[in-house]
Amino acid sequence: MPLTETIHRPTLHEELVERLRNLVIEDALKPGEKVPEKDLCEAFGVSRTPLREALKVLASEGLVVLQANRGARVATVTREELEKTFPIIAVLEELAGELACKNLSEAEIDKIEKRHADMVEAYRARDRKAYFQANQDIHNALIEGARNDILETHHRLLASRVRRARFMANLSDDRWAQAIREHEQMMDKLRVRDSEGLGQLMKTHMMNKYAAHIRALEPVSGDTAED
Amino acid sequence: MPLTETIHRPTLHEELVERLRNLVIEDALKPGEKVPEKDLCEAFGVSRTPLREALKVLASEGLVVLQANRGARVATVTREELEKTFPIIAVLEELAGELACKNLSEAEIDKIEKRHADMVEAYRARDRKAYFQANQDIHNALIEGARNDILETHHRLLASRVRRARFMANLSDDRWAQAIREHEQMMDKLRVRDSEGLGQLMKTHMMNKYAAHIRALEPVSGDTAED
DNA sequence: AACGGTAATTATGAATTCATAATGCAGTCA
DNA sequence: TGACTGCATTATGAATTCATAATTACCGTT
């Protein structure tokens, strides 16, 4: 009997990885902060062992940094790291776009179309929160549409590290309008299933997002200012 | 004070991650095999705790699979996984090629040139082992030349999972000749620092490698037989 | 009063212990 | 004779304990 398709009973440390990851992504634990094992243990009602195992995993993902005998700190995202990460995300999205074009069902494309409409509507209303959510959904749908869980994993790994950078906070009107135009073009390509076209657009879309973000960071000394 | 640039003193579980990773990559632990904690503990002379932490990390990297209360097994590389992984490696190499073109020093390019000559020589002598080593060195040099440690990490993560597939074992004469031609072209692009050109070549080179490998796998039923 | 050193406290890395889930074997019943 | 069930053994997940390294506070000296 092949041992694929075995039931995946979530073990304690896996649960913790998930919870901790969310804490970091949702900024409940802020970059640079210490991650106090003791407090988290009683907060989650678990012993230190599984929590430490979870921290090791988070560290290998780069979300936290372990210092020998000095515990874990939430990783800070430096500007240099952003510069290194965005191009990688960009080429992954390029690939995802190509694959999604080939693999998405008509129904799924319709769904994305709807979310796209929501997003445009949110843009008209200048509703940043709704826009951000719809945008996220669309990108996620395209990534998932690639039908490549490994691609998805690596994309999530990279995206989770820069998500904290909060692109939306400093979204200029110009860039916003440009982003909408780019999304329109993406939808055009998706409708006719032009995979290379969509891939290219998603790549440049991400690089533009990156450029805008770096521009926004420009005034800053170079390190990440908090809040 | 920014807490970047802290000294990275290797802790016990990190050491173990390294050692175990090598065991898996070097096929000392074969795919599908159980990873017996007890034996490894006495083999390395450590307790189970750091070893288990290491296994969690390896699992998050996808090198081993954890099953609740059933321990860890070395991950088997299914054909489907290969099909999902290679395109990702390909786009990462594409990006690496572009970046390496821009960032490599002349001296480094000379070094690669030398290794390339070694590789061609090994091809002439039909010395698979030497060829494989030189090939590996060249690819590594190009990846490192990208000056992007995050890209490097993800590339290594993906490559280590398929390395076991041992492309070289079933390298047809045709494919071998083609690979050499592709490498010649890559060197041409690198010499004139045509970044897009090198990127494209590295991508297609990887996809061709992939295609050849899939072809070699063809006869196999599709799933990996267990012991 | 300030700076440096030492001691104490705290917290982290690692070992050991404990409990529970899985597997294998044996015995019995069809 | 073969299959199924129950028990025992083994091994894994998790908690607790232990030791060591780091940080902080306090005291002494300049």
mmCIF file of N, CA, C and O in Angstrom, chain A residues 123-171:
data_model
loop_
_atom_site.group_PDB
_atom_site.id
_atom_site.type_symbol
_atom_site.label_atom_id
_atom_site.label_comp_id
_atom_site.label_asym_id
_atom_site.label_seq_id
_atom_site.Cartn_x
_atom_site.Cartn_y
_atom_site.Cartn_z
ATOM 1 N N TYR A 123 -11.734 50.200 -5.129
ATOM 2 C CA TYR A 123 -10.844 51.280 -5.571
ATOM 3 C C TYR A 123 -11.644 52.561 -5.793
ATOM 4 O O TYR A 123 -11.264 53.644 -5.345
ATOM 5 N N ARG A 124 -12.814 52.432 -6.473
ATOM 6 C CA ARG A 124 -13.677 53.596 -6.725
ATOM 7 C C ARG A 124 -14.047 54.252 -5.410
ATOM 8 O O ARG A 124 -14.079 55.469 -5.291
ATOM 9 N N ALA A 125 -14.333 53.383 -4.415
ATOM 10 C CA ALA A 125 -14.773 53.911 -3.118
ATOM 11 C C ALA A 125 -13.576 54.292 -2.245
ATOM 12 O O ALA A 125 -13.750 54.747 -1.111
ATOM 13 N N ARG A 126 -12.389 54.088 -2.798
ATOM 14 C CA ARG A 126 -11.155 54.348 -2.031
ATOM 15 C C ARG A 126 -11.167 53.609 -0.679
ATOM 16 O O ARG A 126 -10.726 54.137 0.332
ATOM 17 N N ASP A 127 -11.709 52.410 -0.724
ATOM 18 C CA ASP A 127 -11.767 51.586 0.492
ATOM 19 C C ASP A 127 -10.518 50.697 0.524
ATOM 20 O O ASP A 127 -10.493 49.604 -0.042
ATOM 21 N N ARG A 128 -9.502 51.192 1.201
ATOM 22 C CA ARG A 128 -8.219 50.485 1.193
ATOM 23 C C ARG A 128 -8.340 49.064 1.728
ATOM 24 O O ARG A 128 -7.754 48.122 1.201
ATOM 25 N N LYS A 129 -9.090 48.915 2.795
ATOM 26 C CA LYS A 129 -9.187 47.610 3.439
ATOM 27 C C LYS A 129 -9.825 46.579 2.511
ATOM 28 O O LYS A 129 -9.293 45.483 2.316
ATOM 29 N N ALA A 130 -10.960 46.967 1.928
ATOM 30 C CA ALA A 130 -11.654 46.058 1.014
ATOM 31 C C ALA A 130 -10.783 45.775 -0.203
ATOM 32 O O ALA A 130 -10.714 44.645 -0.695
ATOM 33 N N TYR A 131 -10.122 46.823 -0.698
ATOM 34 C CA TYR A 131 -9.234 46.655 -1.845
ATOM 35 C C TYR A 131 -8.138 45.647 -1.534
ATOM 36 O O TYR A 131 -7.892 44.706 -2.293
ATOM 37 N N PHE A 132 -7.519 45.837 -0.393
ATOM 38 C CA PHE A 132 -6.427 44.967 0.011
ATOM 39 C C PHE A 132 -6.895 43.516 0.070
ATOM 40 O O PHE A 132 -6.224 42.610 -0.429
ATOM 41 N N GLN A 133 -8.072 43.313 0.646
ATOM 42 C CA GLN A 133 -8.595 41.959 0.803
ATOM 43 C C GLN A 133 -8.865 41.307 -0.546
ATOM 44 O O GLN A 133 -8.480 40.166 -0.802
ATOM 45 N N ALA A 134 -9.546 42.061 -1.418
ATOM 46 C CA ALA A 134 -9.880 41.520 -2.741
ATOM 47 C C ALA A 134 -8.603 41.213 -3.514
ATOM 48 O O ALA A 134 -8.468 40.163 -4.149
ATOM 49 N N ASN A 135 -7.666 42.143 -3.438
ATOM 50 C CA ASN A 135 -6.379 41.973 -4.095
ATOM 51 C C ASN A 135 -5.714 40.681 -3.637
ATOM 52 O O ASN A 135 -5.298 39.845 -4.452
ATOM 53 N N GLN A 136 -5.663 40.531 -2.345
ATOM 54 C CA GLN A 136 -5.070 39.329 -1.742
ATOM 55 C C GLN A 136 -5.760 38.072 -2.279
ATOM 56 O O GLN A 136 -5.105 37.095 -2.664
ATOM 57 N N ASP A 137 -7.098 38.102 -2.277
ATOM 58 C CA ASP A 137 -7.865 36.946 -2.732
ATOM 59 C C ASP A 137 -7.527 36.584 -4.168
ATOM 60 O O ASP A 137 -7.371 35.412 -4.516
ATOM 61 N N ILE A 138 -7.435 37.611 -5.005
ATOM 62 C CA ILE A 138 -7.144 37.364 -6.411
ATOM 63 C C ILE A 138 -5.774 36.715 -6.573
ATOM 64 O O ILE A 138 -5.624 35.697 -7.252
ATOM 65 N N HIS A 139 -4.801 37.297 -5.907
ATOM 66 C CA HIS A 139 -3.455 36.732 -6.008
ATOM 67 C C HIS A 139 -3.425 35.299 -5.487
ATOM 68 O O HIS A 139 -2.840 34.415 -6.111
ATOM 69 N N ASN A 140 -4.090 35.093 -4.363
ATOM 70 C CA ASN A 140 -4.121 33.735 -3.810
ATOM 71 C C ASN A 140 -4.792 32.765 -4.772
ATOM 72 O O ASN A 140 -4.327 31.642 -4.954
ATOM 73 N N ALA A 141 -5.887 33.202 -5.378
ATOM 74 C CA ALA A 141 -6.612 32.330 -6.312
ATOM 75 C C ALA A 141 -5.714 31.954 -7.484
ATOM 76 O O ALA A 141 -5.744 30.818 -7.972
ATOM 77 N N LEU A 142 -4.919 32.923 -7.938
ATOM 78 C CA LEU A 142 -4.034 32.642 -9.066
ATOM 79 C C LEU A 142 -2.918 31.687 -8.656
ATOM 80 O O LEU A 142 -2.551 30.774 -9.407
ATOM 81 N N ILE A 143 -2.404 31.901 -7.467
ATOM 82 C CA ILE A 143 -1.355 31.000 -6.988
ATOM 83 C C ILE A 143 -1.911 29.589 -6.832
ATOM 84 O O ILE A 143 -1.323 28.613 -7.299
ATOM 85 N N GLU A 144 -3.074 29.505 -6.210
ATOM 86 C CA GLU A 144 -3.674 28.185 -6.027
ATOM 87 C C GLU A 144 -4.034 27.555 -7.371
ATOM 88 O O GLU A 144 -3.977 26.340 -7.523
ATOM 89 N N GLY A 145 -4.405 28.396 -8.293
ATOM 90 C CA GLY A 145 -4.790 27.915 -9.616
ATOM 91 C C GLY A 145 -3.643 27.251 -10.355
ATOM 92 O O GLY A 145 -3.855 26.521 -11.319
ATOM 93 N N ALA A 146 -2.443 27.512 -9.899
ATOM 94 C CA ALA A 146 -1.286 26.893 -10.542
ATOM 95 C C ALA A 146 -1.261 25.394 -10.282
ATOM 96 O O ALA A 146 -0.548 24.657 -10.967
ATOM 97 N N ARG A 147 -2.039 24.955 -9.305
ATOM 98 C CA ARG A 147 -2.092 23.522 -8.955
ATOM 99 C C ARG A 147 -0.703 22.981 -8.667
ATOM 100 O O ARG A 147 -0.314 21.913 -9.167
ATOM 101 N N ASN A 148 0.017 23.738 -7.901
ATOM 102 C CA ASN A 148 1.387 23.329 -7.579
ATOM 103 C C ASN A 148 1.650 23.708 -6.132
ATOM 104 O O ASN A 148 2.012 24.838 -5.819
ATOM 105 N N ASP A 149 1.434 22.743 -5.257
ATOM 106 C CA ASP A 149 1.507 23.044 -3.828
ATOM 107 C C ASP A 149 2.907 23.443 -3.393
ATOM 108 O O ASP A 149 3.066 24.196 -2.427
ATOM 109 N N ILE A 150 3.898 22.954 -4.111
ATOM 110 C CA ILE A 150 5.267 23.322 -3.737
ATOM 111 C C ILE A 150 5.514 24.790 -4.065
ATOM 112 O O ILE A 150 6.050 25.540 -3.253
ATOM 113 N N LEU A 151 5.074 25.182 -5.243
ATOM 114 C CA LEU A 151 5.151 26.593 -5.615
ATOM 115 C C LEU A 151 4.413 27.440 -4.592
ATOM 116 O O LEU A 151 4.893 28.481 -4.141
ATOM 117 N N GLU A 152 3.252 26.961 -4.216
ATOM 118 C CA GLU A 152 2.423 27.679 -3.252
ATOM 119 C C GLU A 152 3.163 27.850 -1.925
ATOM 120 O O GLU A 152 3.179 28.942 -1.345
ATOM 121 N N THR A 153 3.763 26.780 -1.476
ATOM 122 C CA THR A 153 4.482 26.823 -0.200
ATOM 123 C C THR A 153 5.599 27.864 -0.226
ATOM 124 O O THR A 153 5.700 28.701 0.665
ATOM 125 N N HIS A 154 6.394 27.810 -1.258
ATOM 126 C CA HIS A 154 7.520 28.738 -1.311
ATOM 127 C C HIS A 154 7.045 30.176 -1.478
ATOM 128 O O HIS A 154 7.626 31.103 -0.922
ATOM 129 N N HIS A 155 5.988 30.338 -2.226
ATOM 130 C CA HIS A 155 5.432 31.680 -2.380
ATOM 131 C C HIS A 155 4.957 32.203 -1.037
ATOM 132 O O HIS A 155 5.234 33.342 -0.667
ATOM 133 N N ARG A 156 4.269 31.351 -0.303
ATOM 134 C CA ARG A 156 3.758 31.777 0.991
ATOM 135 C C ARG A 156 4.907 32.101 1.945
ATOM 136 O O ARG A 156 4.871 33.091 2.674
ATOM 137 N N LEU A 157 5.928 31.267 1.903
ATOM 138 C CA LEU A 157 7.093 31.498 2.745
ATOM 139 C C LEU A 157 7.658 32.890 2.514
ATOM 140 O O LEU A 157 7.948 33.636 3.460
ATOM 141 N N LEU A 158 7.830 33.227 1.247
ATOM 142 C CA LEU A 158 8.442 34.511 0.923
ATOM 143 C C LEU A 158 7.480 35.655 1.203
ATOM 144 O O LEU A 158 7.872 36.686 1.754
ATOM 145 N N ALA A 159 6.216 35.453 0.841
ATOM 146 C CA ALA A 159 5.246 36.530 0.989
ATOM 147 C C ALA A 159 5.022 36.870 2.455
ATOM 148 O O ALA A 159 4.867 38.045 2.814
ATOM 149 N N SER A 160 5.037 35.838 3.300
ATOM 150 C CA SER A 160 4.755 36.093 4.711
ATOM 151 C C SER A 160 5.851 36.945 5.338
ATOM 152 O O SER A 160 5.609 37.650 6.317
ATOM 153 N N ARG A 161 7.027 36.889 4.768
ATOM 154 C CA ARG A 161 8.126 37.669 5.351
ATOM 155 C C ARG A 161 8.033 39.139 4.985
ATOM 156 O O ARG A 161 8.544 39.987 5.704
ATOM 157 N N VAL A 162 7.431 39.446 3.874
ATOM 158 C CA VAL A 162 7.365 40.856 3.480
ATOM 159 C C VAL A 162 5.980 41.435 3.698
ATOM 160 O O VAL A 162 5.781 42.631 3.550
ATOM 161 N N ARG A 163 5.028 40.573 4.050
ATOM 162 C CA ARG A 163 3.674 41.075 4.214
ATOM 163 C C ARG A 163 3.630 42.154 5.285
ATOM 164 O O ARG A 163 2.921 43.140 5.160
ATOM 165 N N ARG A 164 4.390 41.911 6.315
ATOM 166 C CA ARG A 164 4.422 42.870 7.426
ATOM 167 C C ARG A 164 4.797 44.259 6.946
ATOM 168 O O ARG A 164 4.524 45.247 7.604
ATOM 169 N N ALA A 165 5.471 44.322 5.827
ATOM 170 C CA ALA A 165 5.916 45.625 5.339
ATOM 171 C C ALA A 165 4.735 46.520 5.003
ATOM 172 O O ALA A 165 4.902 47.715 4.800
ATOM 173 N N ARG A 166 3.534 45.904 4.959
ATOM 174 C CA ARG A 166 2.323 46.696 4.787
ATOM 175 C C ARG A 166 2.394 47.626 3.575
ATOM 176 O O ARG A 166 2.501 48.836 3.706
ATOM 177 N N PHE A 167 2.294 47.013 2.408
ATOM 178 C CA PHE A 167 2.341 47.848 1.197
ATOM 179 C C PHE A 167 1.240 48.875 1.212
ATOM 180 O O PHE A 167 1.402 50.011 0.811
ATOM 181 N N MET A 168 0.080 48.424 1.664
ATOM 182 C CA MET A 168 -1.122 49.242 1.498
ATOM 183 C C MET A 168 -1.042 50.553 2.261
ATOM 184 O O MET A 168 -1.592 51.545 1.854
ATOM 185 N N ALA A 169 -0.359 50.514 3.368
ATOM 186 C CA ALA A 169 -0.287 51.713 4.206
ATOM 187 C C ALA A 169 0.183 52.916 3.397
ATOM 188 O O ALA A 169 -0.404 53.995 3.468
ATOM 189 N N ASN A 170 1.207 52.704 2.593
ATOM 190 C CA ASN A 170 1.745 53.827 1.839
ATOM 191 C C ASN A 170 1.532 53.615 0.346
ATOM 192 O O ASN A 170 2.469 53.512 -0.420
ATOM 193 N N LEU A 171 0.279 53.542 -0.018
ATOM 194 C CA LEU A 171 -0.079 53.326 -1.416
ATOM 195 C C LEU A 171 -0.455 54.676 -2.023
ATOM 196 O O LEU A 171 -1.488 55.245 -1.698
#
